[in-house]
PDB file of C-alpha atoms in Angstrom:
ATOM      1  CA  GLY V  11      17.457  30.625  -5.471  1.00 56.00           C
ATOM      2  CA  LYS V  12      15.590  27.242  -6.604  1.00 60.00           C
ATOM      3  CA  GLN V  13      14.525  25.045  -3.533  1.00 67.00           C
ATOM      4  CA  GLU V  14      16.765  22.033  -4.789  1.00 79.00           C
ATOM      5  CA  VAL V  15      13.958  18.562  -4.464  1.00 89.00           C
ATOM      6  CA  GLU V  16      15.971  15.795  -2.567  1.00 94.00           C
ATOM      7  CA  THR V  17      15.172  12.407  -4.899  1.00 96.00           C
ATOM      8  CA  LEU V  18      15.863   8.442  -3.552  1.00 96.00           C
ATOM      9  CA  GLN V  19      19.530   9.158  -5.430  1.00 96.00           C
ATOM     10  CA  ASP V  20      20.433  11.420  -2.991  1.00 96.00           C
ATOM     11  CA  VAL V  21      18.959  10.083   0.067  1.00 98.00           C
ATOM     12  CA  GLU V  22      20.671   6.464  -0.741  1.00 97.00           C
ATOM     13  CA  GLN V  23      24.237   8.155  -0.840  1.00 97.00           C
ATOM     14  CA  TYR V  24      23.361   9.267   3.045  1.00 97.00           C
ATOM     15  CA  PRO V  25      25.230   6.830   5.015  1.00 97.00           C
ATOM     16  CA  GLU V  26      23.688   4.360   8.162  1.00 98.00           C
ATOM     17  CA  ILE V  27      24.520   5.738  11.318  1.00 98.00           C
ATOM     18  CA  PRO V  28      23.162   5.649  14.462  1.00 97.00           C
ATOM     19  CA  VAL V  29      21.006   8.006  15.174  1.00 97.00           C
ATOM     20  CA  PRO V  30      21.134   8.237  19.541  1.00 96.00           C
ATOM     21  CA  PHE V  31      18.427  10.707  20.805  1.00 95.00           C
ATOM     22  CA  ARG V  32      15.977   8.635  17.992  1.00 95.00           C
ATOM     23  CA  ASN V  33      17.980   5.255  20.011  1.00 94.00           C
ATOM     24  CA  ILE V  34      18.588   3.987  17.045  1.00 97.00           C
ATOM     25  CA  THR V  35      22.216   1.958  17.084  1.00 97.00           C
ATOM     26  CA  GLN V  36      24.291   1.612  14.122  1.00 96.00           C
ATOM     27  CA  GLU V  37      23.398  -2.250  14.168  1.00 96.00           C
ATOM     28  CA  ALA V  38      19.180  -1.038  13.723  1.00 97.00           C
ATOM     29  CA  ALA V  39      20.443   1.453  11.225  1.00 98.00           C
ATOM     30  CA  ARG V  40      22.146  -0.547   8.602  1.00 97.00           C
ATOM     31  CA  TYR V  41      19.349  -3.285   9.305  1.00 97.00           C
ATOM     32  CA  PHE V  42      16.683  -1.554   8.831  1.00 97.00           C
ATOM     33  CA  GLY V  43      17.937   0.847   5.872  1.00 97.00           C
ATOM     34  CA  ILE V  44      17.763   3.890   7.915  1.00 98.00           C
ATOM     35  CA  LYS V  45      20.305   6.797   6.354  1.00 98.00           C
ATOM     36  CA  SER V  46      20.640  10.323   8.506  1.00 98.00           C
ATOM     37  CA  ALA V  47      22.151  13.606   6.966  1.00 98.00           C
ATOM     38  CA  VAL V  48      24.267  15.197   8.480  1.00 97.00           C
ATOM     39  CA  ASP V  49      24.649  19.524   9.214  1.00 96.00           C
ATOM     40  CA  PRO V  50      27.304  19.988   5.982  1.00 94.00           C
ATOM     41  CA  ASN V  51      29.104  22.795   8.577  1.00 96.00           C
ATOM     42  CA  ASP V  52      30.746  20.298  11.585  1.00 96.00           C
ATOM     43  CA  GLY V  53      29.510  16.696   9.565  1.00 93.00           C
ATOM     44  CA  ARG V  54      28.454  15.831  13.427  1.00 94.00           C
ATOM     45  CA  THR V  55      25.361  16.581  13.463  1.00 97.00           C
ATOM     46  CA  ILE V  56      22.559  14.778  12.643  1.00 98.00           C
ATOM     47  CA  ILE V  57      20.007  17.483  10.847  1.00 97.00           C
ATOM     48  CA  ALA V  58      17.714  14.197   9.571  1.00 98.00           C
ATOM     49  CA  THR V  59      16.667  10.619   9.650  1.00 98.00           C
ATOM     50  CA  TYR V  60      15.227   8.182   6.692  1.00 98.00           C
ATOM     51  CA  TYR V  61      13.213   5.881   6.926  1.00 97.00           C
ATOM     52  CA  PRO V  62      13.142   3.929   3.518  1.00 97.00           C
ATOM     53  CA  TYR V  63       9.510   1.824   2.209  1.00 96.00           C
ATOM     54  CA  ARG V  64       9.222  -1.215  -0.357  1.00 96.00           C
ATOM     55  CA  ASP V  65       6.878  -2.107  -2.586  1.00 95.00           C
ATOM     56  CA  LYS V  66       5.614  -5.745  -2.601  1.00 93.00           C
ATOM     57  CA  TYR V  67       8.679  -6.828  -4.910  1.00 94.00           C
ATOM     58  CA  GLY V  68      10.863  -5.082  -2.050  1.00 95.00           C
ATOM     59  CA  LYS V  69      11.958  -2.265  -3.902  1.00 97.00           C
ATOM     60  CA  ILE V  70      12.452   1.373  -2.624  1.00 97.00           C
ATOM     61  CA  THR V  71       9.761   3.329  -3.623  1.00 97.00           C
ATOM     62  CA  GLY V  72       9.734   6.246  -1.076  1.00 97.00           C
ATOM     63  CA  TYR V  73      11.875   7.627   2.118  1.00 97.00           C
ATOM     64  CA  LYS V  74       9.444   8.729   5.183  1.00 96.00           C
ATOM     65  CA  LYS V  75      12.614  12.100   6.381  1.00 96.00           C
ATOM     66  CA  ARG V  76      11.764  13.347   9.576  1.00 96.00           C
ATOM     67  CA  ASP V  77      13.857  17.152   9.888  1.00 97.00           C
ATOM     68  CA  TRP V  78      15.241  17.248  13.212  1.00 97.00           C
ATOM     69  CA  THR V  79      15.335  21.181  12.277  1.00 96.00           C
ATOM     70  CA  LYS V  80      11.827  21.303  12.575  1.00 96.00           C
ATOM     71  CA  GLN V  81       8.967  20.861  15.756  1.00 93.00           C
ATOM     72  CA  LYS V  82       7.214  17.506  15.918  1.00 89.00           C
ATOM     73  CA  GLU V  83       4.255  20.023  15.265  1.00 89.00           C
ATOM     74  CA  GLU V  84       5.974  22.504  12.642  1.00 92.00           C
ATOM     75  CA  LYS V  85       5.098  21.414   9.079  1.00 92.00           C
ATOM     76  CA  GLY V  86       6.663  20.053   6.918  1.00 92.00           C
ATOM     77  CA  HIS V  87       9.255  18.021   9.933  1.00 94.00           C
ATOM     78  CA  ILE V  88       7.493  14.770   8.437  1.00 93.00           C
ATOM     79  CA  THR V  89       7.622  14.662   4.527  1.00 95.00           C
ATOM     80  CA  VAL V  90       8.310  11.585   1.233  1.00 95.00           C
ATOM     81  CA  VAL V  91      10.818  11.986  -0.407  1.00 97.00           C
ATOM     82  CA  GLY V  92       9.860   9.987  -3.236  1.00 96.00           C
ATOM     83  CA  VAL V  93       6.499   7.357  -2.684  1.00 95.00           C
ATOM     84  CA  ILE V  94       4.810   6.320  -0.056  1.00 92.00           C
ATOM     85  CA  LYS V  95       1.704   4.110  -0.708  1.00 90.00           C
ATOM     86  CA  ILE V  96      -0.550   2.192   0.941  1.00 87.00           C
ATOM     87  CA  SER V  97      -0.215  -0.724  -0.959  1.00 90.00           C
ATOM     88  CA  ASN V  98       3.965  -0.692   0.712  1.00 92.00           C
ATOM     89  CA  GLN V  99       4.652  -3.280   2.447  1.00 94.00           C
ATOM     90  CA  LEU V 100       4.794  -2.323   6.259  1.00 94.00           C
ATOM     91  CA  PHE V 101       8.141  -0.864   7.867  1.00 95.00           C
ATOM     92  CA  GLY V 102      10.612  -4.075   8.319  1.00 96.00           C
ATOM     93  CA  GLN V 103       8.401  -6.329   6.327  1.00 96.00           C
ATOM     94  CA  TYR V 104      11.283  -7.476   3.949  1.00 96.00           C
ATOM     95  CA  GLN V 105      13.661  -7.802   6.143  1.00 96.00           C
ATOM     96  CA  VAL V 106      11.166 -10.234   8.287  1.00 96.00           C
ATOM     97  CA  ASP V 107      10.392 -11.998   4.981  1.00 95.00           C
ATOM     98  CA  GLN V 108      13.750 -12.959   4.169  1.00 95.00           C
ATOM     99  CA  GLY V 109      14.181 -14.924   6.936  1.00 95.00           C
ATOM    100  CA  ASN V 110      12.942 -17.986   7.989  1.00 94.00           C
ATOM    101  CA  SER V 111      10.992 -17.236  11.532  1.00 92.00           C
ATOM    102  CA  ARG V 112       7.382 -17.211  11.056  1.00 93.00           C
ATOM    103  CA  THR V 113       6.480 -18.326  15.067  1.00 94.00           C
ATOM    104  CA  LYS V 114       5.659 -15.041  15.911  1.00 95.00           C
ATOM    105  CA  LEU V 115       5.168 -11.229  14.366  1.00 95.00           C
ATOM    106  CA  ILE V 116       4.890  -8.375  16.989  1.00 94.00           C
ATOM    107  CA  GLN V 117       3.181  -5.505  14.495  1.00 91.00           C
ATOM    108  CA  LEU V 118       4.087  -1.614  16.220  1.00 91.00           C
ATOM    109  CA  GLU V 119       2.979   1.610  14.848  1.00 86.00           C
ATOM    110  CA  GLY V 120       5.713   4.129  14.269  1.00 88.00           C
ATOM    111  CA  GLU V 121       9.164   3.216  12.897  1.00 94.00           C
ATOM    112  CA  ASP V 122      11.600   4.510  15.792  1.00 92.00           C
ATOM    113  CA  ASN V 123       8.807   1.670  17.929  1.00 92.00           C
ATOM    114  CA  VAL V 124       9.819  -0.985  15.869  1.00 95.00           C
ATOM    115  CA  VAL V 125      13.340  -0.461  15.689  1.00 96.00           C
ATOM    116  CA  CYS V 126      13.127  -0.048  20.098  1.00 95.00           C
ATOM    117  CA  ALA V 127      11.709  -3.289  20.041  1.00 95.00           C
ATOM    118  CA  TRP V 128      13.941  -4.953  17.854  1.00 97.00           C
ATOM    119  CA  GLN V 129      16.799  -3.673  19.796  1.00 96.00           C
ATOM    120  CA  ALA V 130      15.503  -4.702  23.116  1.00 96.00           C
ATOM    121  CA  ILE V 131      14.900  -8.280  21.640  1.00 96.00           C
ATOM    122  CA  LEU V 132      18.315  -8.834  20.481  1.00 96.00           C
ATOM    123  CA  ASP V 133      19.252  -7.309  23.569  1.00 96.00           C
ATOM    124  CA  ASN V 134      17.601  -9.636  25.341  1.00 96.00           C
ATOM    125  CA  LEU V 135      19.035 -12.506  23.395  1.00 96.00           C
ATOM    126  CA  ARG V 136      22.411 -11.631  23.951  1.00 97.00           C
ATOM    127  CA  ARG V 137      21.879 -11.298  27.686  1.00 96.00           C
ATOM    128  CA  SER V 138      20.391 -14.617  28.176  1.00 96.00           C
ATOM    129  CA  ILE V 139      23.257 -16.382  26.863  1.00 96.00           C
ATOM    130  CA  THR V 140      25.840 -14.921  29.555  1.00 96.00           C
ATOM    131  CA  ASN V 141      24.151 -17.023  31.656  1.00 95.00           C
ATOM    132  CA  PRO V 142      26.035 -19.576  31.588  1.00 95.00           C
ATOM    133  CA  LYS V 143      23.297 -22.078  32.157  1.00 96.00           C
ATOM    134  CA  ALA V 144      21.684 -21.289  29.197  1.00 95.00           C
ATOM    135  CA  PRO V 145      20.995 -24.080  26.783  1.00 96.00           C
ATOM    136  CA  SER V 146      23.368 -24.966  23.818  1.00 96.00           C
ATOM    137  CA  ALA V 147      19.981 -24.390  21.604  1.00 96.00           C
ATOM    138  CA  LEU V 148      19.091 -21.047  22.442  1.00 96.00           C
ATOM    139  CA  ARG V 149      22.918 -20.126  21.899  1.00 96.00           C
ATOM    140  CA  ASP V 150      23.469 -20.883  18.132  1.00 96.00           C
ATOM    141  CA  TYR V 151      19.994 -19.161  17.741  1.00 96.00           C
ATOM    142  CA  VAL V 152      21.472 -16.399  18.607  1.00 96.00           C
ATOM    143  CA  LYS V 153      24.373 -16.955  16.781  1.00 96.00           C
ATOM    144  CA  SER V 154      23.166 -17.393  13.600  1.00 96.00           C
ATOM    145  CA  VAL V 155      20.789 -14.095  14.428  1.00 96.00           C
ATOM    146  CA  GLU V 156      23.592 -12.111  14.630  1.00 96.00           C
ATOM    147  CA  GLU V 157      25.931 -13.500  11.607  1.00 96.00           C
ATOM    148  CA  ALA V 158      22.606 -12.685  10.016  1.00 95.00           C
ATOM    149  CA  ILE V 159      22.697  -9.299  10.900  1.00 95.00           C
ATOM    150  CA  LYS V 160      26.482  -9.377  10.377  1.00 94.00           C
ATOM    151  CA  GLN V 161      26.701 -10.382   7.055  1.00 94.00           C
ATOM    152  CA  GLY V 162      23.264  -8.263   5.749  1.00 91.00           C
ATOM    153  CA  ASP V 163      22.309 -11.144   4.830  1.00 93.00           C
ATOM    154  CA  LEU V 164      18.906 -12.472   6.473  1.00 95.00           C
ATOM    155  CA  THR V 165      17.723 -14.856   3.383  1.00 94.00           C
ATOM    156  CA  ASN V 166      16.906 -18.051   4.808  1.00 94.00           C
ATOM    157  CA  LYS V 167      17.665 -16.959   8.635  1.00 95.00           C
ATOM    158  CA  PRO V 168      16.477 -16.603  11.714  1.00 95.00           C
ATOM    159  CA  VAL V 169      15.091 -12.916  12.100  1.00 94.00           C
ATOM    160  CA  LEU V 170      13.278 -10.982  15.058  1.00 95.00           C
ATOM    161  CA  GLY V 171       9.494 -10.428  13.527  1.00 95.00           C
ATOM    162  CA  VAL V 172       8.801  -6.935  14.027  1.00 96.00           C
ATOM    163  CA  VAL V 173       6.779  -4.517  11.623  1.00 95.00           C
ATOM    164  CA  GLY V 174       5.372  -1.132  12.018  1.00 92.00           C
ATOM    165  CA  LEU V 175       2.705   0.692  10.016  1.00 82.00           C
ATOM    166  CA  SER V 176       3.262   2.875   7.162  1.00 66.00           C
ATOM    167  CA  LEU V 177       0.937   5.684   7.725  1.00 65.00           C
ATOM    168  CA  GLY V 178      -0.593   5.518  11.043  1.00 64.00           C
ATOM    169  CA  THR V 179      -3.432   3.644  12.984  1.00 64.00           C
ATOM    170  CA  ALA V 180      -5.788   5.454  10.744  1.00 65.00           C
ATOM    171  CA  ASN V 181      -4.967   3.075   7.533  1.00 74.00           C
ATOM    172  CA  ALA V 182      -3.878   0.221   9.504  1.00 80.00           C
ATOM    173  CA  ARG V 183      -6.715  -1.488   8.094  1.00 83.00           C
ATOM    174  CA  GLU V 184      -5.749  -1.352   4.734  1.00 87.00           C
ATOM    175  CA  ALA V 185      -2.002  -1.459   5.153  1.00 86.00           C
ATOM    176  CA  ILE V 186      -2.342  -4.510   6.767  1.00 87.00           C
ATOM    177  CA  ALA V 187      -5.327  -5.846   4.443  1.00 89.00           C
ATOM    178  CA  ASN V 188      -2.133  -5.306   1.921  1.00 89.00           C
ATOM    179  CA  ASN V 189      -0.089  -7.548   3.371  1.00 91.00           C
ATOM    180  CA  GLU V 190      -2.156 -10.311   4.386  1.00 92.00           C
ATOM    181  CA  LYS V 191      -0.588 -13.249   3.592  1.00 94.00           C
ATOM    182  CA  PHE V 192       2.796 -12.205   4.568  1.00 95.00           C
ATOM    183  CA  ILE V 193       0.941 -11.738   8.220  1.00 94.00           C
ATOM    184  CA  ARG V 194      -0.837 -14.897   7.949  1.00 94.00           C
ATOM    185  CA  SER V 195       1.830 -16.568   7.204  1.00 95.00           C
ATOM    186  CA  PHE V 196       2.932 -15.889  11.037  1.00 95.00           C
ATOM    187  CA  GLY V 197       1.688 -18.561  13.594  1.00 95.00           C
ATOM    188  CA  GLU V 198       0.418 -15.643  15.979  1.00 94.00           C
ATOM    189  CA  TYR V 199       0.174 -11.993  15.225  1.00 93.00           C
ATOM    190  CA  VAL V 200       1.081  -9.317  18.266  1.00 91.00           C
ATOM    191  CA  LEU V 201      -0.598  -5.846  17.615  1.00 87.00           C
ATOM    192  CA  ALA V 202       0.294  -3.480  19.855  1.00 84.00           C
ATOM    193  CA  LEU V 203      -0.568   0.230  18.899  1.00 76.00           C
ATOM    194  CA  ASP V 204       0.168   3.061  20.424  1.00 71.00           C
ATOM    195  CA  ASN V 205      -3.010   4.766  22.744  1.00 63.00           C
ATOM    196  CA  ASP V 206      -4.584   6.509  19.936  1.00 54.00           C
ATOM    197  CA  GLU V 207      -8.206   7.346  19.238  1.00 48.00           C
ATOM    198  CA  ALA V 208      -9.412   4.735  17.210  1.00 49.00           C
ATOM    199  CA  THR V 209     -11.367   6.431  14.180  1.00 49.00           C
ATOM    200  CA  GLU V 210     -15.359   6.118  13.842  1.00 49.00           C
ATOM    201  CA  THR V 211     -14.923   3.479  10.801  1.00 48.00           C
ATOM    202  CA  GLU V 212     -12.739   1.816  12.964  1.00 47.00           C
ATOM    203  CA  LYS V 213     -15.227   2.053  16.527  1.00 47.00           C
ATOM    204  CA  GLU V 214     -17.915   0.630  14.323  1.00 49.00           C
ATOM    205  CA  LYS V 215     -16.149  -2.307  12.829  1.00 49.00           C
ATOM    206  CA  GLY V 216     -15.060  -2.627  16.349  1.00 49.00           C
ATOM    207  CA  ILE V 217     -11.791  -2.539  16.239  1.00 48.00           C
ATOM    208  CA  LYS V 218     -10.078  -0.712  19.720  1.00 47.00           C
ATOM    209  CA  LYS V 219      -6.694   1.064  19.742  1.00 44.00           C
ATOM    210  CA  GLY V 220      -3.690   0.673  22.331  1.00 39.00           C
TER     211      GLY V 220
END
């Protein structure tokens, strides 16, 4: 039979559910709009996860798909549904951009790194206010961060500034250049990439990796 081609519309129908083996919580899946497909046979086993990418207007143009039925090195483990271009927003940029936090932006590499960092920062904040001595300003801040996440409306609310690179570090410079205005709107910019090799052009430009 003819292979069915997955469309953006198909992916939109998938649920935003936790992906425990990638440390994606229910909260993070909803916040980032990460969809997953489950095995129709048991309705439970996650067979693929989809990470949304948006154009500069915030419209989703494509999903990066990770097919868990294939090994990481196997062809087809990572594919794209729709279109993802170098001009797309960085992963997580849409969420950060809606909010009003402009002190510090942390840029990581893969989507899962972004999700884990976001969750870790959030969990640390939650832990910090279990301390009875925690200042009330911190309590208020954490409460408003949590409320915005719960309501799914981040407009002018405090958000956690974590974003990722869409197409790996090889295209980092271009992806960053395309979203320069967004990046420059922050007081502090922290680039924390995986420990990969820099490409030759990057070495010439004095860009170091990792």
